[in-house]
XYZ file of C-alpha atoms in Angstrom:
668
model
C -5.305 2.993 26.581
C -5.004 4.152 22.968
C -1.747 3.742 21.058
C -0.557 4.463 17.506
C 1.055 2.018 15.065
C 2.531 2.524 11.612
C 0.680 0.727 8.828
C 0.128 0.901 5.080
C -2.798 1.732 2.824
C -3.931 -1.339 0.866
C -5.955 0.503 -1.772
C -5.063 -0.035 -5.403
C -4.208 3.552 -6.291
C -1.254 5.654 -7.379
C -0.025 6.832 -4.007
C 0.321 3.714 -1.785
C 0.466 5.788 1.394
C 2.061 5.194 4.734
C -0.452 5.306 7.611
C -0.575 5.990 11.345
C -3.387 3.980 12.926
C -4.726 4.684 16.407
C -5.912 1.567 18.250
C -7.922 1.323 21.440
C -9.402 -1.813 23.022
C -8.454 -3.924 19.974
C -10.296 -1.517 17.701
C -9.111 0.907 15.033
C -10.333 4.368 16.051
C -8.457 6.695 13.666
C -6.456 6.507 10.440
C -4.015 9.283 9.569
C -0.951 9.713 7.387
C 2.582 8.713 8.391
C 4.738 11.871 8.382
C 7.882 9.725 8.099
C 6.911 8.134 4.783
C 9.418 9.323 2.144
C 6.762 10.036 -0.502
C 3.380 10.526 1.151
C 4.759 12.458 4.164
C 1.710 12.369 6.401
C -1.001 13.303 3.924
C -3.716 10.837 2.923
C -7.014 11.068 1.077
C -10.560 10.546 2.293
C -10.629 7.028 0.877
C -7.683 6.126 3.093
C -9.382 7.585 6.153
C -12.472 5.524 5.281
C -10.492 2.365 6.129
C -11.470 2.941 9.763
C -15.164 2.842 8.939
C -14.633 -0.039 6.528
C -13.038 -2.047 9.325
C -15.592 -1.181 12.016
C -18.913 -0.921 10.216
C -21.818 -2.942 11.565
C -22.570 -3.883 7.960
C -19.524 -6.210 7.879
C -20.099 -9.824 6.881
C -19.171 -11.826 9.965
C -20.086 -15.453 9.239
C -20.022 -17.842 6.294
C -23.379 -17.958 4.563
C -25.135 -20.287 2.168
C -28.147 -19.434 0.061
C -30.930 -21.903 0.758
C -34.216 -21.507 -1.136
C -33.214 -17.978 -2.097
C -32.348 -16.863 1.432
C -28.914 -16.609 3.066
C -28.402 -18.759 6.163
C -25.390 -18.708 8.480
C -23.346 -21.899 8.357
C -20.107 -23.005 9.972
C -16.736 -22.580 8.323
C -16.378 -26.360 8.363
C -19.605 -26.842 6.415
C -18.798 -24.068 3.941
C -15.278 -25.306 3.250
C -16.298 -28.964 3.088
C -19.087 -28.279 0.618
C -16.984 -25.984 -1.587
C -14.080 -28.454 -1.563
C -16.420 -31.341 -2.418
C -17.819 -29.314 -5.287
C -14.289 -28.551 -6.560
C -13.421 -32.258 -6.409
C -16.575 -33.214 -8.277
C -16.015 -30.615 -10.996
C -12.406 -31.712 -11.459
C -13.411 -35.359 -11.833
C -16.461 -34.852 -14.065
C -15.615 -31.838 -16.191
C -11.982 -30.870 -15.634
C -10.571 -27.984 -13.634
C -11.245 -25.329 -16.297
C -14.960 -25.670 -15.555
C -14.092 -23.324 -12.653
C -13.751 -19.607 -13.394
C -11.695 -17.456 -11.061
C -13.131 -13.940 -11.448
C -10.934 -11.387 -9.782
C -9.699 -7.841 -9.955
C -7.209 -5.752 -7.997
C -9.153 -3.981 -5.279
C -6.233 -4.198 -2.851
C -2.487 -4.441 -3.280
C -1.343 -6.929 -0.625
C 1.346 -9.150 -2.101
C -0.183 -12.248 -0.486
C -3.480 -11.649 -2.295
C -1.655 -13.339 -5.188
C -1.812 -16.660 -3.342
C -5.202 -17.215 -4.962
C -3.203 -17.969 -8.113
C -1.093 -20.510 -6.230
C -4.242 -22.242 -5.049
C -5.798 -22.507 -8.499
C -2.509 -23.553 -10.104
C -2.062 -26.353 -7.549
C -5.685 -27.377 -8.090
C -4.678 -28.017 -11.686
C -5.366 -24.759 -13.474
C -8.727 -23.073 -13.957
C -10.285 -20.586 -16.335
C -8.585 -17.274 -15.574
C -9.041 -13.725 -16.813
C -6.655 -11.746 -18.986
C -6.514 -8.025 -19.620
C -7.564 -5.203 -17.347
C -10.636 -3.052 -16.910
C -8.385 -0.298 -15.651
C -5.104 0.176 -17.520
C -4.526 -2.821 -19.786
C -4.518 -1.058 -23.177
C -1.832 1.382 -22.093
C 0.372 -1.277 -20.514
C 0.329 -3.324 -23.698
C 0.888 -0.207 -25.808
C 4.024 0.770 -23.920
C 5.334 -2.781 -24.176
C 4.974 -2.462 -27.947
C 6.833 0.868 -27.930
C 9.452 0.487 -25.193
C 9.347 -3.200 -24.252
C 8.069 -2.280 -20.776
C 5.912 0.327 -19.041
C 8.188 2.412 -16.825
C 7.939 5.855 -15.242
C 10.363 8.371 -13.768
C 10.703 8.511 -10.005
C 8.618 11.227 -8.282
C 11.397 13.735 -7.536
C 12.416 13.814 -11.215
C 9.551 16.191 -11.928
C 11.556 19.044 -10.411
C 13.962 18.871 -13.347
C 11.155 19.320 -15.885
C 10.857 22.630 -17.696
C 7.361 21.822 -18.937
C 4.876 19.314 -17.509
C 1.946 17.903 -19.468
C -0.777 16.130 -17.491
C -2.837 14.320 -20.107
C -6.229 12.862 -19.174
C -5.475 12.682 -15.475
C -6.941 14.552 -12.496
C -4.143 13.956 -10.025
C -5.878 16.072 -7.400
C -8.450 13.272 -7.138
C -6.396 10.172 -7.930
C -2.739 10.971 -7.110
C -2.658 13.681 -4.454
C 1.084 13.499 -3.833
C 1.844 14.158 -7.490
C -0.545 17.109 -7.184
C 1.607 18.491 -4.373
C 4.705 18.019 -6.503
C 3.045 19.882 -9.369
C 2.487 22.847 -7.057
C 6.117 22.750 -5.963
C 7.390 22.350 -9.544
C 5.389 25.411 -10.560
C 6.971 27.396 -7.730
C 10.359 26.365 -9.110
C 9.458 27.718 -12.523
C 7.977 24.789 -14.459
C 4.997 25.386 -16.737
C 1.994 23.075 -16.367
C -0.322 22.100 -19.222
C -3.434 19.981 -18.667
C -5.245 18.229 -21.539
C -8.629 16.783 -20.564
C -12.358 16.811 -21.406
C -13.019 18.045 -17.844
C -11.807 21.279 -16.273
C -11.045 19.719 -12.891
C -9.010 20.585 -9.801
C -5.694 19.813 -11.507
C -6.668 21.911 -14.520
C -7.342 24.837 -12.190
C -3.645 25.080 -11.234
C -2.421 24.738 -14.829
C -0.746 27.524 -16.747
C -2.911 26.382 -19.650
C -5.881 24.038 -19.939
C -6.708 22.390 -23.253
C -10.250 20.996 -23.478
C -10.459 18.010 -25.846
C -13.193 15.847 -27.337
C -13.259 12.511 -25.418
C -11.316 9.733 -27.148
C -9.433 12.030 -29.555
C -6.167 12.290 -27.602
C -4.180 10.226 -30.085
C -5.349 12.395 -32.962
C -4.191 15.483 -31.039
C -0.805 13.873 -30.480
C -0.515 13.228 -34.216
C -1.306 16.875 -34.886
C 1.376 18.057 -32.460
C 3.954 15.787 -34.104
C 2.917 17.025 -37.523
C 3.535 20.605 -36.435
C 6.862 19.734 -34.797
C 8.074 18.265 -38.080
C 6.786 21.213 -40.107
C 8.623 23.625 -37.838
C 11.795 21.511 -37.590
C 11.402 21.045 -33.827
C 11.880 17.266 -33.715
C 14.907 15.611 -32.051
C 16.494 14.256 -35.212
C 19.416 12.631 -33.363
C 17.173 10.566 -31.111
C 14.943 9.590 -34.028
C 17.803 8.479 -36.273
C 19.871 6.637 -33.663
C 17.361 5.134 -31.250
C 14.062 4.523 -33.052
C 12.604 2.074 -35.545
C 9.790 2.668 -38.049
C 9.933 6.464 -38.293
C 9.164 6.426 -42.029
C 5.876 4.674 -41.273
C 5.017 7.441 -38.819
C 5.875 10.107 -41.387
C 3.536 8.506 -43.911
C 0.751 8.493 -41.320
C 1.227 12.140 -40.405
C 1.203 13.190 -44.067
C -2.255 11.591 -44.394
C -4.055 14.140 -42.224
C -4.188 17.923 -42.198
C -3.855 20.184 -39.187
C -7.343 21.508 -39.910
C -8.806 17.998 -39.741
C -6.977 17.304 -36.486
C -8.463 20.486 -35.045
C -11.953 19.572 -36.228
C -11.786 16.038 -34.804
C -10.239 16.963 -31.458
C -12.133 20.258 -31.088
C -8.808 21.883 -30.164
C -7.915 25.099 -32.033
C -5.127 24.802 -34.627
C -3.071 27.531 -32.974
C -3.111 25.610 -29.688
C -1.819 22.490 -31.471
C 1.021 24.553 -32.959
C 1.760 26.008 -29.538
C 1.967 22.522 -27.995
C 4.554 21.585 -30.614
C 6.703 24.382 -29.215
C 6.071 23.230 -25.660
C 7.267 19.693 -26.422
C 10.397 21.063 -28.114
C 11.255 23.107 -25.014
C 12.915 20.235 -23.118
C 12.853 18.597 -20.706
C 9.118 17.863 -20.833
C 7.490 15.269 -18.582
C 4.203 13.761 -19.730
C 1.877 12.168 -17.168
C -0.869 10.116 -18.781
C -4.081 9.058 -17.083
C -5.919 5.770 -17.342
C -9.146 7.073 -18.861
C -7.789 8.123 -22.237
C -7.009 4.485 -23.120
C -10.462 3.121 -22.210
C -11.633 3.259 -25.816
C -11.523 0.913 -28.784
C -8.566 2.981 -30.035
C -7.027 3.100 -26.540
C -3.768 1.274 -27.174
C -3.135 3.337 -30.285
C -3.824 6.515 -28.293
C -1.093 5.737 -25.770
C 1.265 4.732 -28.585
C 0.733 8.056 -30.359
C 1.473 9.978 -27.165
C 4.570 7.793 -26.643
C 5.549 8.635 -30.218
C 5.199 12.356 -29.494
C 7.483 12.019 -26.474
C 9.984 10.143 -28.679
C 9.844 12.573 -31.623
C 10.478 15.454 -29.220
C 13.441 13.641 -27.663
C 11.985 13.529 -24.153
C 12.755 9.843 -23.579
C 15.612 8.759 -21.342
C 16.394 12.263 -20.085
C 15.971 13.618 -16.549
C 12.761 15.594 -16.324
C 11.204 13.807 -19.298
C 9.349 10.555 -19.817
C 6.091 9.085 -21.079
C 4.858 8.392 -17.549
C 1.927 5.996 -17.513
C 2.792 3.028 -15.296
C 5.857 1.789 -13.428
C 5.840 -1.987 -13.737
C 9.450 -2.293 -12.582
C 8.151 -1.872 -9.018
C 6.098 -5.075 -9.088
C 8.766 -6.825 -11.148
C 11.039 -6.693 -8.087
C 9.270 -9.617 -6.392
C 9.353 -13.416 -6.774
C 5.865 -13.898 -8.199
C 6.563 -17.275 -9.787
C 7.811 -18.692 -6.501
C 4.675 -17.382 -4.840
C 2.154 -18.530 -7.460
C 3.760 -21.749 -8.873
C 2.620 -21.410 -12.507
C 4.414 -24.669 -13.384
C 1.841 -26.600 -11.347
C -0.882 -25.619 -13.786
C -1.887 -28.640 -15.892
C -4.821 -27.085 -17.726
C -5.550 -23.486 -18.492
C -8.179 -21.444 -20.236
C -8.351 -17.685 -20.579
C -11.368 -15.400 -20.796
C -11.174 -11.684 -21.457
C -11.912 -9.764 -18.257
C -14.098 -7.456 -20.331
C -16.096 -10.257 -21.964
C -16.075 -12.748 -19.090
C -19.883 -12.742 -18.948
C -20.335 -13.578 -22.639
C -17.594 -16.191 -22.351
C -19.318 -17.830 -19.383
C -22.602 -18.024 -21.282
C -21.017 -19.471 -24.423
C -18.372 -21.740 -22.844
C -18.345 -25.370 -23.915
C -15.984 -28.284 -23.359
C -16.287 -27.631 -20.504
C -19.090 -25.297 -19.514
C -18.450 -23.077 -16.504
C -19.920 -24.873 -13.500
C -18.493 -22.733 -10.710
C -17.281 -19.143 -10.317
C -15.118 -18.038 -7.395
C -14.876 -14.254 -6.961
C -11.986 -12.654 -5.078
C -10.915 -9.014 -4.685
C -13.697 -7.691 -6.851
C -17.325 -6.794 -7.415
C -17.897 -7.775 -11.069
C -21.666 -7.217 -11.119
C -20.971 -3.521 -10.539
C -17.546 -3.102 -12.133
C -17.558 -5.227 -15.293
C -19.108 -3.500 -18.338
C -22.548 -4.316 -19.731
C -23.926 -5.245 -16.310
C -27.130 -6.835 -17.603
C -25.145 -9.591 -19.325
C -22.795 -9.938 -16.340
C -25.714 -10.535 -13.996
C -27.195 -13.084 -16.389
C -23.893 -14.968 -16.599
C -23.145 -15.028 -12.886
C -26.616 -16.342 -12.070
C -26.384 -19.016 -14.770
C -23.727 -21.183 -13.115
C -24.444 -23.930 -10.629
C -22.214 -22.538 -7.853
C -21.070 -18.970 -7.177
C -18.639 -18.406 -4.303
C -17.823 -14.839 -3.248
C -15.108 -13.861 -0.758
C -16.154 -10.475 0.635
C -16.356 -8.040 3.524
C -19.779 -6.604 2.611
C -23.023 -7.569 0.894
C -22.118 -6.137 -2.511
C -24.183 -6.498 -5.666
C -22.065 -9.550 -6.504
C -22.321 -11.078 -3.033
C -26.130 -10.876 -3.204
C -26.061 -13.361 -6.086
C -23.751 -15.861 -4.388
C -24.485 -19.397 -3.291
C -21.724 -19.156 -0.675
C -20.323 -15.980 0.913
C -17.020 -16.282 2.765
C -16.309 -13.300 5.082
C -12.735 -12.004 4.808
C -10.570 -9.676 6.860
C -9.610 -6.078 6.190
C -5.973 -5.009 5.836
C -5.708 -4.010 9.505
C -6.671 -7.563 10.513
C -3.866 -9.325 8.624
C -0.172 -8.850 7.895
C 1.069 -8.050 4.396
C 3.096 -5.537 2.418
C 1.860 -3.118 -0.203
C 3.126 -1.162 -3.195
C 1.908 0.565 -6.336
C 3.124 -0.063 -9.886
C 1.824 3.316 -11.007
C 3.760 6.070 -9.245
C 6.427 5.676 -6.584
C 8.819 2.795 -5.933
C 8.581 2.215 -2.177
C 7.141 -0.899 -0.578
C 5.173 -0.428 2.670
C 4.768 -2.877 5.546
C 1.306 -3.460 6.985
C 1.266 -5.350 10.300
C -1.768 -7.033 11.777
C -3.190 -4.437 14.169
C -6.520 -5.727 15.486
C -8.518 -8.929 15.714
C -11.062 -9.663 13.024
C -14.725 -9.399 14.038
C -16.980 -12.427 14.107
C -15.611 -15.276 12.026
C -13.955 -13.208 9.275
C -10.768 -14.897 8.041
C -7.804 -13.883 5.868
C -7.873 -15.049 2.253
C -4.719 -17.075 2.944
C -6.447 -19.024 5.724
C -9.284 -19.914 3.350
C -6.912 -21.084 0.593
C -4.944 -23.131 3.115
C -8.062 -24.819 4.457
C -9.320 -25.651 0.980
C -5.879 -26.885 -0.083
C -5.830 -29.275 2.880
C -9.181 -30.687 1.835
C -8.118 -31.047 -1.788
C -4.852 -32.860 -1.112
C -2.202 -30.198 -1.689
C -2.017 -28.701 1.785
C 1.785 -29.044 1.842
C 1.957 -26.298 -0.791
C 0.419 -23.925 1.751
C 2.328 -25.115 4.801
C 4.202 -21.865 5.435
C 3.990 -19.185 8.093
C 3.072 -15.631 7.129
C 6.708 -14.601 7.589
C 7.848 -17.416 5.323
C 5.456 -16.313 2.593
C 6.681 -12.726 2.814
C 10.352 -13.768 2.819
C 9.706 -15.988 -0.192
C 8.376 -12.988 -2.104
C 11.294 -10.741 -1.131
C 14.011 -13.300 -1.890
C 15.315 -11.545 -5.072
C 15.988 -8.433 -2.968
C 17.925 -10.105 -0.150
C 21.377 -9.704 -1.825
C 20.790 -5.925 -1.701
C 19.998 -6.059 2.008
C 16.291 -5.535 1.419
C 14.913 -8.123 3.810
C 11.657 -8.692 5.646
C 13.404 -7.770 8.890
C 14.450 -4.425 7.439
C 10.955 -3.812 6.112
C 9.377 -4.525 9.492
C 11.918 -2.316 11.248
C 11.644 0.683 8.898
C 8.049 0.104 7.685
C 9.126 1.026 4.151
C 12.107 0.721 1.864
C 13.074 1.877 -1.591
C 13.070 -0.699 -4.353
C 16.016 -0.854 -6.786
C 14.470 0.653 -9.906
C 15.666 2.780 -12.791
C 14.801 6.307 -11.710
C 15.150 7.690 -15.247
C 14.017 4.821 -17.504
C 15.767 4.280 -20.860
C 18.636 6.627 -19.998
C 21.010 4.102 -21.574
C 18.841 4.082 -24.744
C 18.598 0.297 -24.487
C 14.964 -0.618 -24.987
C 13.387 -4.002 -24.286
C 11.872 -4.277 -27.764
C 12.898 -6.840 -30.425
C 14.990 -4.175 -32.204
C 16.437 -2.741 -28.999
C 15.062 0.641 -30.079
C 11.944 2.672 -29.462
C 9.506 1.275 -32.029
C 7.101 3.534 -33.927
C 6.222 0.341 -35.807
C 6.001 -2.477 -33.286
C 7.594 -5.830 -33.998
C 5.879 -7.255 -30.900
C 2.575 -6.058 -32.326
C 3.351 -7.870 -35.557
C 4.286 -11.011 -33.631
C 0.859 -10.855 -32.017
C -0.886 -10.823 -35.376
C -1.378 -7.068 -35.758
C 0.261 -4.708 -38.244
C 2.252 -2.987 -35.508
C 1.596 0.321 -37.282
C 0.355 3.475 -35.637
C -3.000 4.606 -37.012
C -5.380 7.550 -36.797
C -8.029 5.389 -35.151
C -10.996 6.957 -33.376
C -13.472 5.536 -30.833
C -15.959 2.961 -32.115
C -18.834 5.069 -30.802
C -18.269 8.447 -32.438
C -19.618 10.455 -35.356
C -16.381 9.730 -37.214
C -16.824 5.957 -37.143
C -20.572 5.479 -36.660
C -22.548 8.603 -37.619
C -25.957 6.934 -37.367
C -25.246 5.779 -33.795
C -23.983 9.249 -32.900
C -27.192 10.763 -34.221
C -29.271 8.434 -32.056
C -27.001 8.833 -28.999
C -25.354 12.261 -29.285
C -23.484 12.454 -25.971
C -20.129 11.036 -24.851
C -20.357 9.292 -21.477
C -17.354 9.292 -19.157
C -17.327 7.161 -15.998
C -14.478 8.556 -13.928
C -13.240 7.378 -10.542
C -15.313 8.605 -7.576
C -13.924 11.017 -5.022
C -14.911 9.168 -1.842
C -14.884 5.518 -2.868
C -12.142 3.342 -4.275
C -14.266 2.040 -7.152
C -17.333 0.433 -5.526
C -15.850 -0.143 -2.080
C -17.309 2.673 0.023
C -20.672 3.779 -1.334
C -22.613 1.882 1.325
C -20.542 3.553 4.046
C -21.316 7.148 3.027
C -24.086 7.704 5.583
C -26.902 6.617 3.293
C -27.041 9.905 1.368
C -25.757 8.497 -1.919
C -27.586 9.080 -5.175
C -26.538 8.755 -8.772
C -25.296 12.107 -10.037
C -25.410 12.854 -13.760
C -22.920 15.604 -14.552
C -23.757 17.264 -17.870
C -21.984 19.849 -20.004
C -23.491 23.308 -20.069
C -24.531 23.073 -23.722
C -26.547 19.902 -22.979
C -28.340 21.620 -20.103
C -29.150 24.607 -22.266
C -30.351 22.540 -25.216
C -32.570 20.304 -23.064
C -33.669 22.923 -20.531
C -32.095 21.070 -17.615
C -31.342 22.493 -14.193
C -29.444 21.191 -11.186
C -31.436 18.513 -9.378
C -33.590 17.478 -12.340
C -34.292 13.745 -12.460
C -33.129 12.280 -15.773
C -32.864 9.025 -17.650
C -29.611 8.189 -19.437
C -29.812 5.334 -21.910
C -28.482 3.500 -24.952
C -29.032 0.099 -26.561
C -27.357 -1.695 -23.639
C -29.408 -0.292 -20.778
C -30.243 2.743 -18.703
C -29.727 4.494 -15.383
C -31.646 7.307 -13.718
C -30.187 10.043 -11.583
C -30.003 13.716 -10.711
C -28.513 16.418 -12.890
C -25.512 18.476 -11.916
C -24.681 21.050 -14.592
C -20.911 21.178 -14.989
C -19.851 24.100 -17.118
C -16.323 22.725 -17.042
C -17.195 19.631 -19.113
C -16.315 19.533 -22.808
C -19.459 20.139 -24.918
C -21.778 17.146 -25.473
C -20.128 15.263 -22.599
C -21.725 13.559 -19.593
C -19.997 12.065 -16.563
C -21.365 9.535 -14.079
C -18.863 8.316 -11.484
C -18.238 4.593 -11.693
C -18.732 2.077 -8.899
C -22.144 3.114 -7.577
C -24.248 0.181 -6.348
C -27.641 -0.881 -7.672
C -29.443 0.248 -4.515
C -28.167 3.802 -5.092
C -29.163 3.952 -8.766
C -26.288 2.135 -10.451
C -24.386 0.566 -11.823
C -23.367 2.924 -14.588
C -22.007 -0.150 -16.370
C -25.582 -0.806 -17.472
C -24.537 1.588 -20.240
C -20.955 0.617 -21.043
C -19.676 -1.820 -23.652
C -17.774 -5.049 -23.026
C -15.822 -4.642 -26.254
C -12.059 -4.994 -25.973
C -9.550 -2.328 -26.911
C -7.570 -2.456 -30.142
C -4.771 -4.551 -28.625
C -7.213 -6.845 -26.809
C -5.970 -6.141 -23.277
C -8.047 -3.180 -22.181
C -11.633 -2.097 -21.707
C -13.700 0.340 -23.767
C -15.572 1.768 -20.801
C -15.323 5.368 -22.048
C -16.137 4.446 -25.665
C -19.800 5.002 -24.935
C -22.479 7.156 -26.517
C -25.769 7.818 -24.714
C -28.914 9.882 -24.866
C -30.581 11.735 -22.019
C -34.041 12.994 -21.150
C -35.782 14.542 -18.185
C -38.303 12.283 -16.426
C -41.029 13.094 -13.939
């Protein structure tokens, strides 16, 4: 007999939905939304519904495998764990623990996924990754400006008079904010969307502003310049609660409105109009993750933060520079979970340049890579170098559910469970502040095991098993310990399936910022402490006609690689009924200039590599812009990261995935 259980979506996205899962004969048969969830209220996206297929697919990896003479052979868990543990012991004795690289990302949000850090810390400390492919530049930028990256709670949007969605298609990536935008508009708010793509969110806007990719910070500078010219700035906030305003003034005096318009490809009168919009408070600004994936990405977010500050929309209901909401994740006892004090040695590689770092590492060289929660061959930029690096090491271990591009290169594949086959809790540090409980619902197929089981087994073999001698409940209670005095316990979470975390719903309302000066910083002291000037600049992308005209002449088109509609990054392409092909979306002016039509087979290339796919003419793209959704596997024509750069952003903590010029031609 079928029955329904409440659960939680594990996907690393904005919404962190509550689920209702139908189970029959120890099998998930349907995934729907939980109508009782306080934020998501019964509505989920197609990626969430795909969790059923992801759990049940016959393509699942079911047994440990070892590559022998180039071919994968099934082996027992005992053999796999013994051999991996022996290799870890040998590396530690001969080369030191930092000869092991832990390559990971954040495919899923289960709190106990962080126990991989506990394992490697207890092992002695390995080579880890810093930065983020996804949102790192913006996080660091807001820490420079505010001291932390915090957002207003979801219901606060209904106080906003004007709403600016900047570089973010919430209809695709944050559907519950999209619903709130519709409701806010009904209540009288005006919606403005700034983006290179006229997408589903732009369609509901009162005004859409098309912008040249990577020029968002320049536009923000232009808006501030006009606010000051017209006397629309919040002088009280600037004088009492900010630091470094004179440096900003000097910067704004160095550029004309006409130049801003030329660089951004936004008409001057629209820039002047936006100055009036920002003065008509309260204004909430919702920034996306793509506009900071450039060499100038951190500076871009800082300039938008500065605009929100100059207009006085910080610390007021209905306002905010809403990018991330780190206070959600900061509610938990990470240090108790991960034991950073057990780390004896430590080495850091940039997540963007991990491949180059692997190839150049000495004292010690990288002898072993262990991959968790990620598919770096597809997702890390400059894929050709990534593939070279990951095949250069003596031992590659991949923990996976499917035979991804990365898993194909492994020496050992360890099959792991899906979220419905293990207990955990989930949250998002991007939008709302509720934590969701996910019980174990069904048995895992074959010999698939939870990550925690694997770490525990390896820890036993390596002599620190006592550090993993806890039940699942004990792990979860350990993580929630800081919340117990407020009555937020594991028992309450299991009973209610969700609870609200104690966060500031209107950040910075007390005007007490977490910066060295205690003020909002136009000139960042933290930036100076990290060896930078801390000054805002009028920086542009590395790959643009403004910084590299000869490159722009050779490769005249901006390439965007936005998030796919039906796959959370690279997770679902193989489950889409085999009808996947690489789609090259091109602006109308490109199609006209090159004589392209829908369905034409084209080659897209630059100095780093190439991909081939099928044209889709998108009249809603900004001129001279191409989009290819990220995450597509090699067998379907990808990865698009054959084209992207592994350079780091200006503050060193983000990717430059969108800072990418390409050329295009039709092929037969």
